[in-house]
Amino acid sequence: MSDGKTYAIQPQFHKKFKPMQVKEIIQKCLDEKLTDKKYHVDKASKFTRELADTIKQELKDLNWDRYKYVVQVVIGEQRGEGVKMGSRCFWDEETDNQAFATFSNDSLFATAVAYGVYLY
């Protein structure tokens, strides 16, 4: 006997985390916030928080049910030096994913990464 209730153990295809769509959102946020900005050590921390909050809110607005988001933003001074960034995650390849985008101008560089983790 069934009461008609079901429990989804995976998101529907159209509600899955879409890395290309998320990358476009991240790139738009970076471009809008940083295009005319110069690096200043006292403002970089504020910019990283604002960007992370903006990106996270844009992802929430997509209404992908039961996803939790982690957003990391790094901003540094452009000095012609290389920067390496890496991460490791333990997750379900079928539902969880990540996307990133970068930005640079003559004064600063930025990288933002968004992780989408589906809650079972």
mmCIF file of N, CA and C in Angstrom:
data_model
loop_
_atom_site.group_PDB
_atom_site.id
_atom_site.type_symbol
_atom_site.label_atom_id
_atom_site.label_comp_id
_atom_site.label_asym_id
_atom_site.label_seq_id
_atom_site.Cartn_x
_atom_site.Cartn_y
_atom_site.Cartn_z
ATOM 1 N N MET A 1 0.846 -1.177 0.000
ATOM 2 C CA MET A 1 0.000 0.000 0.000
ATOM 3 C C MET A 1 0.894 1.244 0.000
ATOM 4 N N SER A 2 0.637 2.166 -0.875
ATOM 5 C CA SER A 2 1.450 3.369 -1.005
ATOM 6 C C SER A 2 0.622 4.593 -0.669
ATOM 7 N N ASP A 3 1.242 5.541 0.006
ATOM 8 C CA ASP A 3 0.547 6.785 0.326
ATOM 9 C C ASP A 3 0.822 7.871 -0.711
ATOM 10 N N GLY A 4 1.534 7.538 -1.791
ATOM 11 C CA GLY A 4 1.791 8.480 -2.873
ATOM 12 C C GLY A 4 3.035 9.323 -2.701
ATOM 13 N N LYS A 5 3.712 9.219 -1.562
ATOM 14 C CA LYS A 5 4.920 10.002 -1.335
ATOM 15 C C LYS A 5 6.122 9.237 -1.864
ATOM 16 N N THR A 6 7.025 9.942 -2.476
ATOM 17 C CA THR A 6 8.260 9.332 -2.965
ATOM 18 C C THR A 6 9.440 10.134 -2.454
ATOM 19 N N TYR A 7 10.584 9.493 -2.451
ATOM 20 C CA TYR A 7 11.804 10.139 -2.005
ATOM 21 C C TYR A 7 12.832 10.065 -3.130
ATOM 22 N N ALA A 8 13.243 11.213 -3.636
ATOM 23 C CA ALA A 8 14.221 11.256 -4.725
ATOM 24 C C ALA A 8 15.623 11.098 -4.151
ATOM 25 N N ILE A 9 16.357 10.145 -4.696
ATOM 26 C CA ILE A 9 17.729 9.964 -4.218
ATOM 27 C C ILE A 9 18.751 10.645 -5.133
ATOM 28 N N GLN A 10 18.289 11.157 -6.252
ATOM 29 C CA GLN A 10 19.145 11.929 -7.143
ATOM 30 C C GLN A 10 18.319 13.056 -7.748
ATOM 31 N N PRO A 11 18.956 14.157 -8.114
ATOM 32 C CA PRO A 11 18.198 15.250 -8.719
ATOM 33 C C PRO A 11 17.762 14.893 -10.131
ATOM 34 N N GLN A 12 16.664 15.484 -10.550
ATOM 35 C CA GLN A 12 16.254 15.336 -11.941
ATOM 36 C C GLN A 12 17.306 15.987 -12.818
ATOM 37 N N PHE A 13 17.411 15.538 -14.055
ATOM 38 C CA PHE A 13 18.473 16.018 -14.941
ATOM 39 C C PHE A 13 18.485 17.543 -15.048
ATOM 40 N N HIS A 14 17.327 18.165 -15.204
ATOM 41 C CA HIS A 14 17.278 19.620 -15.371
ATOM 42 C C HIS A 14 17.553 20.373 -14.070
ATOM 43 N N LYS A 15 17.662 19.661 -12.952
ATOM 44 C CA LYS A 15 17.960 20.284 -11.662
ATOM 45 C C LYS A 15 19.369 19.950 -11.159
ATOM 46 N N LYS A 16 20.191 19.342 -12.025
ATOM 47 C CA LYS A 16 21.568 19.021 -11.636
ATOM 48 C C LYS A 16 22.461 20.251 -11.741
ATOM 49 N N PHE A 17 23.521 20.248 -10.970
ATOM 50 C CA PHE A 17 24.556 21.284 -11.034
ATOM 51 C C PHE A 17 25.174 21.260 -12.427
ATOM 52 N N LYS A 18 25.113 22.386 -13.115
ATOM 53 C CA LYS A 18 25.608 22.476 -14.494
ATOM 54 C C LYS A 18 26.876 23.345 -14.525
ATOM 55 N N PRO A 19 28.049 22.715 -14.637
ATOM 56 C CA PRO A 19 29.303 23.464 -14.550
ATOM 57 C C PRO A 19 29.430 24.619 -15.546
ATOM 58 N N MET A 20 28.986 24.452 -16.780
ATOM 59 C CA MET A 20 29.127 25.536 -17.762
ATOM 60 C C MET A 20 28.245 26.734 -17.401
ATOM 61 N N GLN A 21 27.044 26.469 -16.936
ATOM 62 C CA GLN A 21 26.151 27.549 -16.517
ATOM 63 C C GLN A 21 26.731 28.273 -15.302
ATOM 64 N N VAL A 22 27.280 27.512 -14.366
ATOM 65 C CA VAL A 22 27.879 28.103 -13.166
ATOM 66 C C VAL A 22 29.119 28.908 -13.536
ATOM 67 N N LYS A 23 29.923 28.398 -14.451
ATOM 68 C CA LYS A 23 31.117 29.128 -14.899
ATOM 69 C C LYS A 23 30.726 30.492 -15.477
ATOM 70 N N GLU A 24 29.663 30.538 -16.261
ATOM 71 C CA GLU A 24 29.195 31.806 -16.824
ATOM 72 C C GLU A 24 28.773 32.780 -15.720
ATOM 73 N N ILE A 25 28.104 32.266 -14.703
ATOM 74 C CA ILE A 25 27.696 33.109 -13.572
ATOM 75 C C ILE A 25 28.921 33.658 -12.847
ATOM 76 N N ILE A 26 29.883 32.791 -12.575
ATOM 77 C CA ILE A 26 31.099 33.225 -11.874
ATOM 78 C C ILE A 26 31.832 34.284 -12.696
ATOM 79 N N GLN A 27 31.989 34.031 -14.004
ATOM 80 C CA GLN A 27 32.714 34.975 -14.860
ATOM 81 C C GLN A 27 32.018 36.331 -14.898
ATOM 82 N N LYS A 28 30.686 36.317 -14.985
ATOM 83 C CA LYS A 28 29.920 37.565 -15.000
ATOM 84 C C LYS A 28 30.149 38.346 -13.706
ATOM 85 N N CYS A 29 30.112 37.650 -12.577
ATOM 86 C CA CYS A 29 30.318 38.316 -11.279
ATOM 87 C C CYS A 29 31.724 38.900 -11.172
ATOM 88 N N LEU A 30 32.724 38.142 -11.588
ATOM 89 C CA LEU A 30 34.109 38.638 -11.546
ATOM 90 C C LEU A 30 34.270 39.863 -12.441
ATOM 91 N N ASP A 31 33.750 39.780 -13.667
ATOM 92 C CA ASP A 31 33.890 40.892 -14.612
ATOM 93 C C ASP A 31 33.202 42.153 -14.097
ATOM 94 N N GLU A 32 31.975 41.999 -13.587
ATOM 95 C CA GLU A 32 31.220 43.162 -13.110
ATOM 96 C C GLU A 32 31.884 43.826 -11.912
ATOM 97 N N LYS A 33 32.428 43.031 -11.012
ATOM 98 C CA LYS A 33 32.984 43.575 -9.768
ATOM 99 C C LYS A 33 34.406 44.116 -9.928
ATOM 100 N N LEU A 34 35.200 43.505 -10.809
ATOM 101 C CA LEU A 34 36.638 43.799 -10.810
ATOM 102 C C LEU A 34 37.166 44.532 -12.043
ATOM 103 N N THR A 35 36.366 44.729 -13.066
ATOM 104 C CA THR A 35 36.866 45.271 -14.324
ATOM 105 C C THR A 35 37.688 46.548 -14.158
ATOM 106 N N ASP A 36 37.206 47.513 -13.436
ATOM 107 C CA ASP A 36 37.900 48.798 -13.299
ATOM 108 C C ASP A 36 38.658 48.938 -11.980
ATOM 109 N N LYS A 37 38.833 47.849 -11.275
ATOM 110 C CA LYS A 37 39.449 47.922 -9.945
ATOM 111 C C LYS A 37 40.972 47.793 -10.008
ATOM 112 N N LYS A 38 41.616 48.463 -9.059
ATOM 113 C CA LYS A 38 43.054 48.341 -8.838
ATOM 114 C C LYS A 38 43.249 47.547 -7.555
ATOM 115 N N TYR A 39 44.314 46.761 -7.506
ATOM 116 C CA TYR A 39 44.573 45.974 -6.303
ATOM 117 C C TYR A 39 44.952 46.897 -5.152
ATOM 118 N N HIS A 40 44.315 46.666 -4.024
ATOM 119 C CA HIS A 40 44.666 47.361 -2.786
ATOM 120 C C HIS A 40 44.519 46.345 -1.667
ATOM 121 N N VAL A 41 45.572 46.156 -0.903
ATOM 122 C CA VAL A 41 45.602 45.112 0.115
ATOM 123 C C VAL A 41 44.440 45.236 1.102
ATOM 124 N N ASP A 42 44.037 46.441 1.435
ATOM 125 C CA ASP A 42 42.965 46.642 2.407
ATOM 126 C C ASP A 42 41.578 46.359 1.826
ATOM 127 N N LYS A 43 41.444 46.415 0.505
ATOM 128 C CA LYS A 43 40.140 46.181 -0.129
ATOM 129 C C LYS A 43 39.971 44.757 -0.646
ATOM 130 N N ALA A 44 41.055 44.026 -0.808
ATOM 131 C CA ALA A 44 40.979 42.677 -1.387
ATOM 132 C C ALA A 44 40.106 41.746 -0.549
ATOM 133 N N SER A 45 40.233 41.809 0.752
ATOM 134 C CA SER A 45 39.438 40.950 1.632
ATOM 135 C C SER A 45 37.944 41.235 1.480
ATOM 136 N N LYS A 46 37.595 42.504 1.407
ATOM 137 C CA LYS A 46 36.190 42.895 1.231
ATOM 138 C C LYS A 46 35.669 42.397 -0.117
ATOM 139 N N PHE A 47 36.460 42.573 -1.173
ATOM 140 C CA PHE A 47 36.046 42.119 -2.504
ATOM 141 C C PHE A 47 35.830 40.606 -2.534
ATOM 142 N N THR A 48 36.710 39.845 -1.879
ATOM 143 C CA THR A 48 36.555 38.390 -1.899
ATOM 144 C C THR A 48 35.257 37.974 -1.206
ATOM 145 N N ARG A 49 34.950 38.576 -0.068
ATOM 146 C CA ARG A 49 33.700 38.241 0.635
ATOM 147 C C ARG A 49 32.479 38.622 -0.195
ATOM 148 N N GLU A 50 32.506 39.819 -0.761
ATOM 149 C CA GLU A 50 31.370 40.271 -1.568
ATOM 150 C C GLU A 50 31.164 39.379 -2.783
ATOM 151 N N LEU A 51 32.249 39.030 -3.452
ATOM 152 C CA LEU A 51 32.141 38.163 -4.627
ATOM 153 C C LEU A 51 31.615 36.782 -4.245
ATOM 154 N N ALA A 52 32.138 36.200 -3.181
ATOM 155 C CA ALA A 52 31.682 34.875 -2.755
ATOM 156 C C ALA A 52 30.196 34.910 -2.406
ATOM 157 N N ASP A 53 29.762 35.939 -1.697
ATOM 158 C CA ASP A 53 28.348 36.056 -1.336
ATOM 159 C C ASP A 53 27.460 36.232 -2.574
ATOM 160 N N THR A 54 27.909 37.055 -3.517
ATOM 161 C CA THR A 54 27.139 37.295 -4.737
ATOM 162 C C THR A 54 27.015 36.021 -5.565
ATOM 163 N N ILE A 55 28.127 35.317 -5.749
ATOM 164 C CA ILE A 55 28.112 34.074 -6.524
ATOM 165 C C ILE A 55 27.203 33.046 -5.854
ATOM 166 N N LYS A 56 27.322 32.903 -4.548
ATOM 167 C CA LYS A 56 26.496 31.928 -3.826
ATOM 168 C C LYS A 56 25.016 32.268 -3.961
ATOM 169 N N GLN A 57 24.666 33.540 -3.874
ATOM 170 C CA GLN A 57 23.263 33.925 -4.010
ATOM 171 C C GLN A 57 22.751 33.658 -5.426
ATOM 172 N N GLU A 58 23.580 33.926 -6.427
ATOM 173 C CA GLU A 58 23.179 33.637 -7.818
ATOM 174 C C GLU A 58 22.929 32.141 -8.006
ATOM 175 N N LEU A 59 23.747 31.308 -7.373
ATOM 176 C CA LEU A 59 23.554 29.864 -7.470
ATOM 177 C C LEU A 59 22.268 29.441 -6.759
ATOM 178 N N LYS A 60 21.997 30.007 -5.604
ATOM 179 C CA LYS A 60 20.756 29.694 -4.895
ATOM 180 C C LYS A 60 19.534 30.089 -5.718
ATOM 181 N N ASP A 61 19.645 31.184 -6.454
ATOM 182 C CA ASP A 61 18.533 31.661 -7.276
ATOM 183 C C ASP A 61 18.197 30.701 -8.422
ATOM 184 N N LEU A 62 19.100 29.778 -8.748
ATOM 185 C CA LEU A 62 18.831 28.783 -9.791
ATOM 186 C C LEU A 62 17.831 27.722 -9.309
ATOM 187 N N ASN A 63 17.594 27.660 -8.010
ATOM 188 C CA ASN A 63 16.630 26.725 -7.412
ATOM 189 C C ASN A 63 16.927 25.268 -7.727
ATOM 190 N N TRP A 64 18.165 24.885 -7.605
ATOM 191 C CA TRP A 64 18.525 23.474 -7.724
ATOM 192 C C TRP A 64 18.330 22.867 -6.338
ATOM 193 N N ASP A 65 17.215 22.162 -6.169
ATOM 194 C CA ASP A 65 16.809 21.635 -4.862
ATOM 195 C C ASP A 65 17.884 20.757 -4.240
ATOM 196 N N ARG A 66 18.040 20.917 -2.937
ATOM 197 C CA ARG A 66 18.894 20.093 -2.080
ATOM 198 C C ARG A 66 20.386 20.187 -2.407
ATOM 199 N N TYR A 67 20.787 21.224 -3.107
ATOM 200 C CA TYR A 67 22.216 21.469 -3.311
ATOM 201 C C TYR A 67 22.714 22.453 -2.267
ATOM 202 N N LYS A 68 23.885 22.192 -1.766
ATOM 203 C CA LYS A 68 24.605 23.119 -0.904
ATOM 204 C C LYS A 68 25.809 23.603 -1.695
ATOM 205 N N TYR A 69 26.171 24.852 -1.486
ATOM 206 C CA TYR A 69 27.243 25.457 -2.270
ATOM 207 C C TYR A 69 28.385 25.916 -1.373
ATOM 208 N N VAL A 70 29.574 25.723 -1.876
ATOM 209 C CA VAL A 70 30.778 26.262 -1.254
ATOM 210 C C VAL A 70 31.438 27.119 -2.331
ATOM 211 N N VAL A 71 31.719 28.366 -2.005
ATOM 212 C CA VAL A 71 32.341 29.284 -2.966
ATOM 213 C C VAL A 71 33.632 29.817 -2.366
ATOM 214 N N GLN A 72 34.697 29.720 -3.130
ATOM 215 C CA GLN A 72 36.003 30.210 -2.695
ATOM 216 C C GLN A 72 36.499 31.225 -3.723
ATOM 217 N N VAL A 73 36.946 32.375 -3.243
ATOM 218 C CA VAL A 73 37.465 33.432 -4.119
ATOM 219 C C VAL A 73 38.849 33.827 -3.623
ATOM 220 N N VAL A 74 39.787 33.923 -4.552
ATOM 221 C CA VAL A 74 41.145 34.367 -4.245
ATOM 222 C C VAL A 74 41.438 35.586 -5.124
ATOM 223 N N ILE A 75 41.911 36.653 -4.499
ATOM 224 C CA ILE A 75 42.323 37.861 -5.225
ATOM 225 C C ILE A 75 43.756 38.174 -4.817
ATOM 226 N N GLY A 76 44.586 38.475 -5.812
ATOM 227 C CA GLY A 76 45.970 38.806 -5.533
ATOM 228 C C GLY A 76 46.465 39.933 -6.418
ATOM 229 N N GLU A 77 47.615 40.455 -6.046
ATOM 230 C CA GLU A 77 48.228 41.539 -6.820
ATOM 231 C C GLU A 77 48.946 40.968 -8.031
ATOM 232 N N GLN A 78 48.768 41.629 -9.160
ATOM 233 C CA GLN A 78 49.407 41.203 -10.400
ATOM 234 C C GLN A 78 50.875 41.639 -10.381
ATOM 235 N N ARG A 79 51.763 40.674 -10.233
ATOM 236 C CA ARG A 79 53.196 40.966 -10.204
ATOM 237 C C ARG A 79 53.953 40.144 -11.234
ATOM 238 N N GLY A 80 53.243 39.433 -12.081
ATOM 239 C CA GLY A 80 53.899 38.613 -13.084
ATOM 240 C C GLY A 80 54.385 37.275 -12.559
ATOM 241 N N GLU A 81 54.001 36.933 -11.357
ATOM 242 C CA GLU A 81 54.394 35.663 -10.771
ATOM 243 C C GLU A 81 53.271 34.649 -10.966
ATOM 244 N N GLY A 82 53.624 33.400 -10.992
ATOM 245 C CA GLY A 82 52.617 32.358 -11.141
ATOM 246 C C GLY A 82 51.972 32.004 -9.807
ATOM 247 N N VAL A 83 50.752 31.529 -9.883
ATOM 248 C CA VAL A 83 50.026 31.066 -8.703
ATOM 249 C C VAL A 83 49.391 29.729 -9.058
ATOM 250 N N LYS A 84 49.525 28.763 -8.183
ATOM 251 C CA LYS A 84 48.889 27.459 -8.358
ATOM 252 C C LYS A 84 47.812 27.317 -7.296
ATOM 253 N N MET A 85 46.700 26.735 -7.712
ATOM 254 C CA MET A 85 45.597 26.527 -6.784
ATOM 255 C C MET A 85 45.076 25.120 -7.010
ATOM 256 N N GLY A 86 44.878 24.375 -5.947
ATOM 257 C CA GLY A 86 44.387 23.013 -6.083
ATOM 258 C C GLY A 86 43.382 22.694 -4.995
ATOM 259 N N SER A 87 42.599 21.655 -5.234
ATOM 260 C CA SER A 87 41.640 21.196 -4.227
ATOM 261 C C SER A 87 41.341 19.726 -4.449
ATOM 262 N N ARG A 88 40.884 19.085 -3.416
ATOM 263 C CA ARG A 88 40.466 17.687 -3.482
ATOM 264 C C ARG A 88 39.104 17.583 -2.799
ATOM 265 N N CYS A 89 38.257 16.765 -3.374
ATOM 266 C CA CYS A 89 36.928 16.594 -2.806
ATOM 267 C C CYS A 89 36.551 15.119 -2.818
ATOM 268 N N PHE A 90 35.790 14.739 -1.823
ATOM 269 C CA PHE A 90 35.245 13.390 -1.752
ATOM 270 C C PHE A 90 33.743 13.544 -1.933
ATOM 271 N N TRP A 91 33.253 13.134 -3.114
ATOM 272 C CA TRP A 91 31.843 13.351 -3.400
ATOM 273 C C TRP A 91 31.311 12.340 -4.394
ATOM 274 N N ASP A 92 30.039 12.477 -4.698
ATOM 275 C CA ASP A 92 29.358 11.594 -5.633
ATOM 276 C C ASP A 92 29.485 12.176 -7.041
ATOM 277 N N GLU A 93 30.164 11.477 -7.924
ATOM 278 C CA GLU A 93 30.379 11.961 -9.292
ATOM 279 C C GLU A 93 29.084 12.134 -10.077
ATOM 280 N N GLU A 94 28.028 11.444 -9.674
ATOM 281 C CA GLU A 94 26.757 11.514 -10.386
ATOM 282 C C GLU A 94 25.991 12.808 -10.100
ATOM 283 N N THR A 95 26.204 13.403 -8.933
ATOM 284 C CA THR A 95 25.390 14.556 -8.541
ATOM 285 C C THR A 95 26.201 15.807 -8.216
ATOM 286 N N ASP A 96 27.413 15.654 -7.720
ATOM 287 C CA ASP A 96 28.212 16.785 -7.256
ATOM 288 C C ASP A 96 29.172 17.237 -8.359
ATOM 289 N N ASN A 97 29.508 18.526 -8.334
ATOM 290 C CA ASN A 97 30.413 19.044 -9.359
ATOM 291 C C ASN A 97 30.987 20.376 -8.904
ATOM 292 N N GLN A 98 31.825 20.937 -9.756
ATOM 293 C CA GLN A 98 32.432 22.237 -9.466
ATOM 294 C C GLN A 98 32.639 22.999 -10.759
ATOM 295 N N ALA A 99 32.816 24.303 -10.629
ATOM 296 C CA ALA A 99 33.103 25.170 -11.771
ATOM 297 C C ALA A 99 33.975 26.309 -11.279
ATOM 298 N N PHE A 100 34.789 26.841 -12.179
ATOM 299 C CA PHE A 100 35.635 27.965 -11.793
ATOM 300 C C PHE A 100 35.786 28.930 -12.963
ATOM 301 N N ALA A 101 36.211 30.136 -12.639
ATOM 302 C CA ALA A 101 36.512 31.151 -13.642
ATOM 303 C C ALA A 101 37.618 32.040 -13.091
ATOM 304 N N THR A 102 38.313 32.690 -13.999
ATOM 305 C CA THR A 102 39.406 33.578 -13.602
ATOM 306 C C THR A 102 39.220 34.959 -14.234
ATOM 307 N N PHE A 103 39.896 35.911 -13.631
ATOM 308 C CA PHE A 103 39.878 37.286 -14.115
ATOM 309 C C PHE A 103 41.245 37.886 -13.846
ATOM 310 N N SER A 104 41.700 38.733 -14.766
ATOM 311 C CA SER A 104 42.922 39.496 -14.488
ATOM 312 C C SER A 104 42.907 40.804 -15.267
ATOM 313 N N ASN A 105 43.537 41.793 -14.689
ATOM 314 C CA ASN A 105 43.796 43.054 -15.376
ATOM 315 C C ASN A 105 45.234 43.456 -15.039
ATOM 316 N N ASP A 106 45.633 44.666 -15.318
ATOM 317 C CA ASP A 106 47.016 45.085 -15.088
ATOM 318 C C ASP A 106 47.388 45.137 -13.607
ATOM 319 N N SER A 107 46.391 45.208 -12.733
ATOM 320 C CA SER A 107 46.655 45.398 -11.316
ATOM 321 C C SER A 107 46.410 44.165 -10.452
ATOM 322 N N LEU A 108 45.426 43.319 -10.833
ATOM 323 C CA LEU A 108 45.062 42.199 -9.965
ATOM 324 C C LEU A 108 44.658 40.968 -10.765
ATOM 325 N N PHE A 109 44.608 39.850 -10.064
ATOM 326 C CA PHE A 109 44.069 38.612 -10.635
ATOM 327 C C PHE A 109 43.087 38.040 -9.627
ATOM 328 N N ALA A 110 42.150 37.239 -10.116
ATOM 329 C CA ALA A 110 41.174 36.601 -9.235
ATOM 330 C C ALA A 110 40.782 35.245 -9.804
ATOM 331 N N THR A 111 40.556 34.324 -8.909
ATOM 332 C CA THR A 111 40.015 33.015 -9.257
ATOM 333 C C THR A 111 38.874 32.721 -8.307
ATOM 334 N N ALA A 112 37.775 32.238 -8.850
ATOM 335 C CA ALA A 112 36.636 31.854 -8.024
ATOM 336 C C ALA A 112 36.225 30.431 -8.391
ATOM 337 N N VAL A 113 35.961 29.634 -7.366
ATOM 338 C CA VAL A 113 35.535 28.249 -7.541
ATOM 339 C C VAL A 113 34.231 28.063 -6.785
ATOM 340 N N ALA A 114 33.274 27.401 -7.428
ATOM 341 C CA ALA A 114 32.013 27.067 -6.775
ATOM 342 C C ALA A 114 31.821 25.561 -6.813
ATOM 343 N N TYR A 115 31.521 24.992 -5.664
ATOM 344 C CA TYR A 115 31.264 23.564 -5.537
ATOM 345 C C TYR A 115 29.784 23.371 -5.251
ATOM 346 N N GLY A 116 29.151 22.444 -5.945
ATOM 347 C CA GLY A 116 27.755 22.100 -5.692
ATOM 348 C C GLY A 116 27.696 20.672 -5.182
ATOM 349 N N VAL A 117 27.185 20.498 -3.969
ATOM 350 C CA VAL A 117 27.110 19.185 -3.330
ATOM 351 C C VAL A 117 25.647 18.860 -3.049
ATOM 352 N N TYR A 118 25.190 17.748 -3.597
ATOM 353 C CA TYR A 118 23.807 17.325 -3.436
ATOM 354 C C TYR A 118 23.632 16.601 -2.102
ATOM 355 N N LEU A 119 22.606 16.996 -1.349
ATOM 356 C CA LEU A 119 22.343 16.368 -0.061
ATOM 357 C C LEU A 119 21.306 15.268 -0.224
ATOM 358 N N TYR A 120 21.668 14.069 0.176
ATOM 359 C CA TYR A 120 20.758 12.938 0.099
ATOM 360 C C TYR A 120 19.844 12.911 1.284
#
